[in-house]
Short mmCIF file of C-alpha atoms in Angstrom, two decimals:
data_model
loop_
_atom_site.label_atom_id
_atom_site.label_comp_id
_atom_site.label_asym_id
_atom_site.label_seq_id
_atom_site.Cartn_x
_atom_site.Cartn_y
_atom_site.Cartn_z
CA MET A 252 77.45 43.82 54.72
CA PRO A 253 75.28 42.07 57.36
CA ILE A 254 71.63 41.65 56.63
CA GLN A 255 69.03 43.88 58.22
CA VAL A 256 66.40 41.45 59.58
CA GLU A 257 63.55 43.75 58.55
CA ASN A 258 64.72 43.54 54.99
CA LEU A 259 64.22 39.79 54.81
CA PRO A 260 61.10 38.73 52.86
CA ALA A 261 58.30 38.08 55.36
CA PRO A 262 57.20 34.75 53.73
CA PHE A 263 60.82 33.53 53.90
CA VAL A 264 61.01 34.50 57.61
CA GLN A 265 57.83 32.50 58.33
CA LYS A 266 59.02 29.50 56.38
CA MET A 267 62.40 29.42 58.26
CA GLN A 268 60.59 29.96 61.66
CA ASP A 269 58.49 26.85 60.87
CA GLN A 270 61.51 24.90 59.60
CA LEU A 271 63.99 25.65 62.42
CA LYS A 272 61.64 26.23 65.34
CA ASP A 273 63.73 26.91 68.53
CA ALA A 274 66.92 27.38 66.47
CA PHE A 275 65.35 30.22 64.45
CA PRO A 276 66.74 33.05 66.66
CA ASP A 277 70.32 31.69 66.23
CA PHE A 278 69.71 31.47 62.46
CA ILE A 279 68.68 35.19 62.35
CA LYS A 280 71.62 36.15 64.41
CA SER A 281 74.08 34.44 62.08
CA LEU A 282 72.69 36.43 59.14
CA GLN A 283 73.79 39.55 60.83
CA GLU A 284 77.34 38.42 61.17
CA GLN A 285 80.12 38.81 58.61
CA PRO A 286 80.33 35.75 56.30
CA PRO A 287 83.49 33.67 56.68
CA VAL A 288 86.04 33.75 53.82
CA SER A 289 87.39 30.52 52.49
CA ILE A 290 89.59 29.24 49.66
CA ARG A 291 90.51 25.81 48.35
CA LEU A 292 94.17 25.27 47.53
CA ASN A 293 95.24 23.56 44.28
CA PRO A 294 97.18 20.54 45.49
CA GLU A 295 99.16 20.38 42.25
CA LYS A 296 100.61 23.90 42.65
CA HIS A 297 101.95 23.54 46.25
CA PHE A 298 101.00 27.03 47.37
CA HIS A 299 101.03 27.97 51.10
CA VAL A 300 98.98 30.70 52.70
CA GLU A 301 99.88 31.91 56.21
CA GLY A 302 97.43 32.44 59.03
CA THR A 303 94.70 30.14 57.78
CA THR A 304 92.67 27.53 59.53
CA PHE A 305 91.32 24.30 58.09
CA VAL A 306 87.79 23.66 56.58
CA PRO A 307 87.20 20.42 58.50
CA TRP A 308 85.34 18.44 55.71
CA THR A 309 87.87 19.00 52.93
CA THR A 310 91.62 18.37 52.65
CA HIS A 311 92.61 21.59 50.92
CA GLY A 312 90.02 24.09 52.13
CA ARG A 313 91.17 26.99 54.34
CA TYR A 314 89.51 29.84 56.15
CA LEU A 315 91.15 33.18 55.91
CA PRO A 316 91.20 35.65 58.82
CA GLU A 317 89.78 38.37 56.61
CA ARG A 318 88.89 38.97 52.96
CA PRO A 319 91.81 40.14 50.82
CA VAL A 320 91.50 41.76 47.42
CA PHE A 321 91.85 38.62 45.42
CA THR A 322 92.09 40.36 42.08
CA LEU A 323 95.39 41.85 43.26
CA ASP A 324 96.91 38.57 44.19
CA PRO A 325 98.93 37.09 41.21
CA ALA A 326 98.78 33.63 42.79
CA PHE A 327 95.02 33.66 42.40
CA HIS A 328 95.45 34.32 38.59
CA GLY A 329 97.96 31.47 38.47
CA GLY A 330 95.41 29.01 39.79
CA ALA A 331 97.15 28.39 43.06
CA TYR A 332 93.75 28.45 44.80
CA TYR A 333 90.02 28.87 44.10
CA VAL A 334 87.88 31.25 46.21
CA GLN A 335 85.03 29.00 47.30
CA GLU A 336 82.37 28.99 49.91
CA ALA A 337 83.20 26.39 52.63
CA SER A 338 79.89 24.55 52.89
CA SER A 339 80.02 23.65 49.18
CA MET A 340 83.30 21.91 49.68
CA PHE A 341 81.40 19.18 51.46
CA LEU A 342 81.13 17.72 47.95
CA GLU A 343 84.46 16.08 48.75
CA GLN A 344 82.83 13.87 51.41
CA ALA A 345 80.17 12.69 48.94
CA ILE A 346 82.88 11.83 46.34
CA LYS A 347 85.38 10.12 48.62
CA GLN A 348 82.74 8.13 50.59
CA CYS A 349 80.57 6.95 47.60
CA VAL A 350 82.88 6.82 44.62
CA ASP A 351 86.00 4.69 43.93
CA VAL A 352 88.31 7.61 42.90
CA SER A 353 91.26 5.13 42.49
CA GLN A 354 89.77 4.12 39.14
CA PRO A 355 89.29 6.27 35.90
CA LEU A 356 85.69 7.57 35.70
CA TYR A 357 83.55 9.62 33.47
CA VAL A 358 82.20 12.53 35.52
CA LEU A 359 79.71 15.26 34.56
CA ASP A 360 79.37 18.59 36.39
CA LEU A 361 76.17 19.73 34.74
CA CYS A 362 75.61 23.25 36.04
CA ALA A 363 79.29 24.07 36.50
CA ALA A 364 79.95 27.78 36.10
CA PRO A 365 81.88 29.53 37.44
CA GLY A 366 83.91 26.43 38.25
CA GLY A 367 84.10 25.82 42.09
CA LYS A 368 82.88 22.18 42.01
CA SER A 369 84.58 21.39 38.71
CA THR A 370 88.03 22.44 39.98
CA HIS A 371 87.31 20.50 43.25
CA LEU A 372 86.34 17.39 41.25
CA ALA A 373 89.38 17.67 39.10
CA SER A 374 91.55 17.52 42.22
CA LEU A 375 89.65 14.49 43.60
CA ILE A 376 89.41 12.12 40.61
CA HIS A 377 91.91 9.88 39.01
CA ALA A 378 94.28 11.59 36.58
CA GLU A 379 92.89 9.49 33.69
CA SER A 380 89.22 10.27 34.56
CA LEU A 381 87.25 12.43 32.23
CA LEU A 382 85.47 15.46 33.71
CA VAL A 383 82.85 17.10 31.51
CA SER A 384 82.20 20.57 32.97
CA ASN A 385 79.05 21.99 31.42
CA GLU A 386 77.33 25.43 31.47
CA VAL A 387 74.24 26.25 29.46
CA ILE A 388 74.76 30.06 29.26
CA ARG A 389 77.39 30.84 26.78
CA SER A 390 79.01 33.83 28.60
CA ARG A 391 79.26 31.84 31.78
CA ALA A 392 80.76 28.92 29.85
CA SER A 393 83.63 31.21 28.85
CA ILE A 394 84.22 32.11 32.49
CA LEU A 395 84.10 28.46 33.41
CA SER A 396 86.72 27.58 30.67
CA GLU A 397 88.96 30.33 31.98
CA ASN A 398 88.82 28.99 35.60
CA ILE A 399 89.49 25.41 34.31
CA GLN A 400 92.54 26.68 32.47
CA LYS A 401 93.90 28.40 35.54
CA TRP A 402 93.48 25.23 37.56
CA GLY A 403 95.73 23.39 35.08
CA SER A 404 94.08 20.04 34.67
CA ASN A 405 94.28 18.44 31.27
CA ASN A 406 91.45 15.83 31.60
CA VAL A 407 88.56 18.35 31.61
CA VAL A 408 86.26 19.12 28.69
CA VAL A 409 84.10 22.28 29.00
CA THR A 410 80.85 22.15 27.12
CA ASN A 411 78.05 24.69 26.41
CA ASN A 412 74.85 22.59 26.27
CA ASP A 413 71.31 22.31 27.51
CA PRO A 414 70.80 19.35 29.94
CA GLU A 415 68.52 17.74 27.24
CA ASP A 416 71.45 17.42 24.90
CA PHE A 417 73.05 14.81 27.11
CA LYS A 418 70.34 12.29 26.10
CA ARG A 419 72.70 11.68 23.15
CA LEU A 420 75.08 9.97 25.60
CA PRO A 421 72.95 7.26 27.32
CA GLY A 422 74.67 5.59 30.23
CA PHE A 423 77.90 7.46 29.57
CA PHE A 424 78.73 8.84 33.04
CA ASP A 425 79.71 7.03 36.21
CA VAL A 426 79.12 10.19 38.34
CA MET A 427 76.95 13.20 37.89
CA VAL A 428 76.96 16.35 39.91
CA ILE A 429 73.95 18.64 39.61
CA ASP A 430 74.41 21.80 41.64
CA ALA A 431 71.02 22.95 40.51
CA PRO A 432 70.11 26.55 39.87
CA CYS A 433 68.03 27.63 42.88
CA SER A 434 66.40 30.49 44.79
CA GLY A 435 69.60 31.10 46.60
CA GLU A 436 68.31 31.46 50.20
CA GLY A 437 71.66 30.20 51.48
CA LEU A 438 73.47 33.16 49.90
CA PHE A 439 71.45 35.99 51.35
CA ARG A 440 74.15 37.00 53.79
CA LYS A 441 76.72 37.25 50.87
CA ASP A 442 74.47 38.39 48.01
CA ALA A 443 71.84 41.03 48.57
CA ASP A 444 70.50 40.48 45.04
CA ALA A 445 69.49 36.94 45.95
CA MET A 446 67.49 38.25 48.86
CA HIS A 447 65.73 40.98 46.77
CA GLU A 448 64.86 38.54 44.00
CA TRP A 449 63.43 35.89 46.28
CA SER A 450 59.74 35.16 46.17
CA GLU A 451 57.48 32.17 46.88
CA ASP A 452 56.67 31.98 43.14
CA ASN A 453 60.34 31.87 42.32
CA VAL A 454 60.89 28.96 44.74
CA ILE A 455 58.13 27.00 42.88
CA LEU A 456 59.61 27.98 39.58
CA CYS A 457 63.09 26.80 40.66
CA SER A 458 61.71 23.49 41.92
CA LYS A 459 60.07 22.74 38.61
CA ARG A 460 63.23 23.72 36.63
CA GLN A 461 65.35 21.48 38.91
CA ARG A 462 63.03 18.46 38.17
CA ARG A 463 63.26 19.15 34.47
CA ILE A 464 67.08 19.29 34.64
CA VAL A 465 67.32 15.99 36.50
CA SER A 466 64.79 14.29 34.13
CA ASP A 467 66.57 15.58 31.01
CA VAL A 468 69.99 14.36 32.00
CA TRP A 469 68.95 11.14 33.90
CA SER A 470 69.48 8.72 30.97
CA SER A 471 73.08 9.73 30.61
CA LEU A 472 73.93 8.28 34.06
CA LYS A 473 74.78 4.64 33.92
CA GLU A 474 73.14 1.86 36.07
CA ASN A 475 74.58 2.00 39.60
CA GLY A 476 76.02 5.41 38.79
CA ILE A 477 76.11 8.13 41.42
CA LEU A 478 74.07 11.39 41.29
CA ILE A 479 75.10 14.18 43.68
CA TYR A 480 72.32 16.72 43.96
CA SER A 481 72.88 20.03 45.74
CA THR A 482 71.52 23.51 46.08
CA CYS A 483 72.39 26.69 48.06
CA THR A 484 68.90 26.95 49.47
CA TYR A 485 66.98 25.88 52.57
CA ASN A 486 63.39 25.23 51.51
CA PRO A 487 62.00 21.67 51.18
CA GLU A 488 60.42 22.47 47.82
CA GLU A 489 63.81 22.53 46.21
CA ASN A 490 65.38 19.94 48.34
CA GLU A 491 63.52 17.21 50.16
CA GLU A 492 60.44 17.37 47.93
CA ASN A 493 62.50 17.07 44.91
CA LEU A 494 64.16 13.98 46.23
CA GLN A 495 60.74 12.50 47.07
CA TRP A 496 59.66 13.13 43.46
CA LEU A 497 62.82 11.47 42.21
CA LYS A 498 62.11 8.46 44.53
CA GLN A 499 58.62 8.11 43.20
CA GLU A 500 59.68 8.52 39.60
CA ARG A 501 62.84 6.39 39.48
CA ASP A 502 64.44 3.33 41.05
CA VAL A 503 67.01 4.99 43.28
CA GLU A 504 68.87 4.40 46.61
CA PHE A 505 69.82 7.31 48.87
CA LEU A 506 73.33 6.94 50.39
CA LYS A 507 74.24 7.75 53.94
CA LEU A 508 77.42 9.70 54.64
CA LYS A 509 79.58 9.53 57.72
CA ILE A 510 79.77 12.97 59.29
CA ASP A 511 81.46 14.30 62.36
CA ASN A 512 79.08 15.91 64.79
CA VAL A 513 81.45 18.80 65.34
CA TRP A 514 81.01 19.83 61.66
CA GLY A 515 77.43 21.01 62.33
CA ALA A 516 75.80 19.49 59.26
CA VAL A 517 72.16 18.52 59.85
CA GLU A 518 71.21 15.07 58.52
CA VAL A 519 67.76 14.61 57.02
CA GLU A 520 66.16 11.14 56.84
CA GLN A 521 62.43 11.01 55.96
CA ASP A 522 60.34 8.50 53.99
CA GLY A 523 63.40 6.81 52.61
CA ILE A 524 65.33 9.93 51.44
CA LYS A 525 68.58 11.19 52.85
CA GLY A 526 70.25 14.60 52.63
CA TYR A 527 72.40 17.07 54.55
CA HIS A 528 71.61 20.71 55.43
CA PHE A 529 74.25 23.29 56.22
CA TYR A 530 72.93 26.31 58.13
CA PRO A 531 75.09 29.43 58.90
CA HIS A 532 74.19 29.20 62.62
CA LYS A 533 75.50 25.60 62.75
CA VAL A 534 78.55 25.72 60.41
CA LYS A 535 81.27 28.17 59.51
CA GLY A 536 79.80 28.66 56.01
CA GLU A 537 76.69 29.55 54.08
CA GLY A 538 73.48 27.70 53.39
CA PHE A 539 73.85 24.47 51.42
CA PHE A 540 71.99 21.20 50.87
CA ILE A 541 73.38 17.99 49.38
CA SER A 542 72.25 14.42 48.71
CA VAL A 543 73.86 11.36 47.24
CA ILE A 544 71.76 9.05 45.11
CA ARG A 545 72.56 5.68 43.39
CA LYS A 546 70.67 4.92 40.17
CA LYS A 547 69.39 1.35 40.52
CA GLU A 548 67.52 0.99 37.17
CA SER A 549 69.07 -0.46 34.06
CA GLU A 550 70.14 1.92 31.25
CA GLU A 551 71.16 1.60 27.63
CA THR A 552 74.88 2.38 27.49
CA LEU A 553 76.75 4.26 24.71
CA ARG A 554 79.89 2.30 24.25
CA VAL A 555 83.29 4.04 23.72
CA LYS A 556 84.86 1.97 20.89
CA ASN A 557 87.78 2.34 18.52
CA ALA A 558 85.91 4.30 15.83
CA ARG A 559 87.67 6.51 13.36
CA SER A 560 88.53 9.85 15.01
CA ASN A 561 87.99 13.24 13.42
CA PHE A 562 90.97 14.59 15.25
CA GLN A 563 94.18 15.40 13.32
CA SER A 564 97.63 14.85 14.77
CA PRO A 565 100.32 17.58 14.46
CA SER A 566 103.24 16.94 12.12
CA LYS A 567 106.17 14.87 13.33
CA LYS A 568 108.35 17.94 13.65
CA ILE A 569 105.79 19.85 15.69
CA LEU A 570 105.07 16.74 17.87
CA GLU A 571 108.69 16.26 18.72
CA GLN A 572 108.88 19.91 20.03
CA LEU A 573 105.64 19.54 21.96
CA GLN A 574 106.67 16.40 23.72
CA ARG A 575 109.50 18.23 25.41
CA TRP A 576 107.04 20.79 26.75
CA VAL A 577 105.12 18.34 28.96
CA VAL A 578 105.89 15.97 31.74
CA ASP A 579 105.16 12.27 30.97
CA ALA A 580 104.53 12.91 27.28
CA GLY A 581 104.15 9.23 26.51
CA ASN A 582 100.60 9.23 28.06
CA ILE A 583 99.57 12.34 26.28
CA ALA A 584 97.55 12.73 22.97
CA PHE A 585 98.22 15.93 20.97
CA ILE A 586 95.61 17.06 18.38
CA GLN A 587 95.70 19.90 15.97
CA ARG A 588 92.61 21.89 15.00
CA GLU A 589 93.52 24.44 12.30
CA ASP A 590 96.56 26.13 13.87
CA LEU A 591 95.84 25.39 17.44
CA VAL A 592 97.24 22.31 19.23
CA GLN A 593 95.77 20.94 22.42
CA PHE A 594 96.39 17.80 24.55
CA PHE A 595 94.71 15.48 26.94
CA PRO A 596 95.40 11.89 28.35
CA SER A 597 95.70 9.53 25.44
CA THR A 598 93.28 7.09 27.15
CA LEU A 599 90.46 9.76 26.78
CA SER A 600 90.88 10.28 22.95
CA GLN A 601 87.94 8.14 21.97
CA ALA A 602 85.65 9.58 24.66
CA ILE A 603 86.58 13.13 23.81
CA ASP A 604 85.93 12.38 20.18
CA ILE A 605 82.44 11.19 21.01
CA LEU A 606 81.83 14.39 23.03
CA ALA A 607 82.98 16.45 20.06
CA LYS A 608 80.47 14.74 17.85
CA ASN A 609 77.54 15.24 20.23
CA LEU A 610 78.08 18.41 22.13
CA ARG A 611 79.25 22.01 21.72
CA LEU A 612 82.83 21.89 23.08
CA VAL A 613 84.39 25.13 24.41
CA SER A 614 87.62 23.54 25.33
CA ALA A 615 89.09 20.08 25.64
CA GLY A 616 92.17 19.29 27.66
CA THR A 617 94.89 21.96 27.56
CA PHE A 618 95.57 24.42 24.67
CA ALA A 619 99.29 23.99 24.20
CA ALA A 620 100.38 26.14 21.27
CA THR A 621 99.59 27.92 18.09
CA VAL A 622 101.50 26.64 15.05
CA LYS A 623 103.03 29.33 12.90
CA HIS A 624 105.29 28.24 10.01
CA ASP A 625 106.41 25.15 11.86
CA LYS A 626 107.17 27.19 14.87
CA LEU A 627 105.24 27.03 18.17
CA ILE A 628 103.80 29.96 20.01
CA PRO A 629 102.88 28.77 23.56
CA GLU A 630 99.31 29.22 24.70
CA HIS A 631 98.48 30.82 28.05
CA ALA A 632 96.87 27.57 29.29
CA MET A 633 100.18 25.76 28.70
CA ALA A 634 101.88 28.08 31.27
CA LEU A 635 99.18 27.23 33.81
CA SER A 636 99.14 23.49 33.17
CA VAL A 637 100.21 21.06 35.94
CA ARG A 638 101.75 18.96 33.08
CA LEU A 639 104.18 21.76 32.00
CA ASN A 640 107.88 20.74 31.85
CA ARG A 641 109.35 23.88 33.44
CA GLU A 642 112.89 22.65 32.83
CA HIS A 643 112.44 23.22 29.08
CA PHE A 644 111.79 26.97 29.44
CA SER A 645 113.56 30.04 30.68
CA VAL A 646 111.80 31.50 33.72
CA LEU A 647 111.55 34.95 35.19
CA ASP A 648 110.71 35.51 38.83
CA LEU A 649 108.53 38.54 39.30
CA ASN A 650 107.93 40.50 42.53
CA VAL A 651 104.36 41.45 43.22
CA ASP A 652 104.49 44.84 41.60
CA ASP A 653 105.97 43.47 38.38
CA ALA A 654 103.58 40.57 38.50
CA LEU A 655 100.63 43.03 38.71
CA ARG A 656 102.02 45.00 35.79
CA TYR A 657 102.18 41.83 33.80
CA LEU A 658 98.59 40.86 34.74
CA ARG A 659 97.46 44.38 33.58
CA LYS A 660 99.29 43.61 30.29
CA GLU A 661 101.63 46.54 30.85
CA THR A 662 105.26 46.79 29.67
CA LEU A 663 107.90 45.33 31.97
CA SER A 664 111.18 47.15 32.40
CA ILE A 665 113.05 44.04 33.27
CA THR A 666 115.72 42.91 30.70
CA PRO A 667 116.57 39.13 31.16
CA ASP A 668 119.68 37.74 29.53
CA GLN A 669 118.04 34.89 27.72
CA MET A 670 115.99 35.50 24.59
CA GLY A 671 112.74 33.72 23.61
CA PHE A 672 109.52 32.55 25.19
CA THR A 673 109.94 32.90 28.99
CA LEU A 674 107.74 31.58 31.79
CA MET A 675 106.60 34.29 34.24
CA LEU A 676 106.58 33.16 37.87
CA TYR A 677 105.21 34.72 41.00
CA GLN A 678 106.21 32.85 44.20
CA ASN A 679 107.01 29.86 42.03
CA ILE A 680 103.52 29.89 40.52
CA PRO A 681 103.47 30.21 36.63
CA ILE A 682 101.22 33.13 35.67
CA GLY A 683 101.93 33.25 31.94
CA TRP A 684 104.39 33.85 29.12
CA GLY A 685 106.59 36.71 27.89
CA ASN A 686 108.66 36.79 24.72
CA VAL A 687 112.05 38.33 25.52
CA LEU A 688 113.47 40.29 22.71
CA PRO A 689 116.84 42.20 22.62
CA ASN A 690 115.30 45.51 23.95
CA ARG A 691 112.04 44.60 25.42
CA ILE A 692 109.68 41.89 26.70
CA ASN A 693 106.45 41.27 24.74
CA ASN A 694 103.71 40.68 27.31
CA LEU A 695 101.74 37.72 26.10
CA TYR A 696 99.07 37.76 28.82
CA PRO A 697 95.62 37.25 27.26
CA ALA A 698 94.04 40.79 26.60
CA GLU A 699 90.62 39.50 27.58
CA TRP A 700 91.90 38.29 30.99
CA ARG A 701 93.85 41.45 31.98
CA ILE A 702 93.06 42.95 35.37
CA ARG A 703 91.82 46.58 35.41
CA MET A 704 91.95 47.26 39.05
CA SER A 705 94.65 49.71 40.15
#
């Protein structure tokens, strides 16, 4: 619902008037308009949406003509796309222009929940790169893990750690993304709570917290590594002044990005710092700020070496079955922890072992199956994985009504001919498993994920 101008906090209005000057009336007008709706397609799942237009600074971003009920779209639950605010997709330009994504990298998304930037990073980096997607709040880390599983990448580790914990990994990461918790000024149009919770004191509190976060995690970025710092707020206290602080405290270089004037992003260059503001009166999106920084100072580096791993391999019999489940199994490492088998690129085994010894892991790679008496029960994440070998499984195409029944974990009245574990598809997008028995289908959709909307 559009903002009523009189409901905006008076100090915020004054600050923005001072910051935008003649453009302030256009800014206020934009807050009274309906926010645009945008999604980012999963390039590995080849899903097409009719009637969209392109988000100009990202390959797979699309604007929708209106906001659908995403909860009632089975393709959304299958990870065919992520609902993401368009301005924040500008992360793609920072990565593509400043990072060599043709090479395997270690990447950290520090404040990652609910997963927009992590799923975006997963689509941008090399398949043998390692993405550590972290969230400090445990409940939000579970949501993050769910969204990572839906996206289907097998080179992502979800962690639940405080930024300070990453000091145990000096010089480990090539790239670090800090989408810092902020006062949320850029979300006022979409989130009334952000507007009601805003105060000048909270802005100062956020600024101090952002500096602590950067300080705590700084040593885990290697020399010449790239830090991408962003917020969804406008004020200089949380943006430009934090960059000035970093410039004074550390040896850094601010990197300039090439931007198309028609995009509407506002470039900031002052006293050696560089950044980019997105304002809703200038772009088709919400408020956003981003800066790209190269770390110039030397850093002790934790070396990934061939140390003894704590991971256990599945039995030969189980491994032979699993290798038929995935595409390009020769480059995959399967590990078994108790009854649960998971997999990730074999080149990342040592790195993930180090993470397991130093951080709280929520998930690592893809959960493939639960082992029960030398038999395999496929995990939901396996159905959503982009490495799934569909040719090995029976499939069942569902129409939208049956797909929604499945996602509500209801009983399906369909009776396929072939028995056993069957992949449920909606518009060629896997959405989960069913176990076909002689007189029924056991719905294997995770109970905690089921949709409750009618």
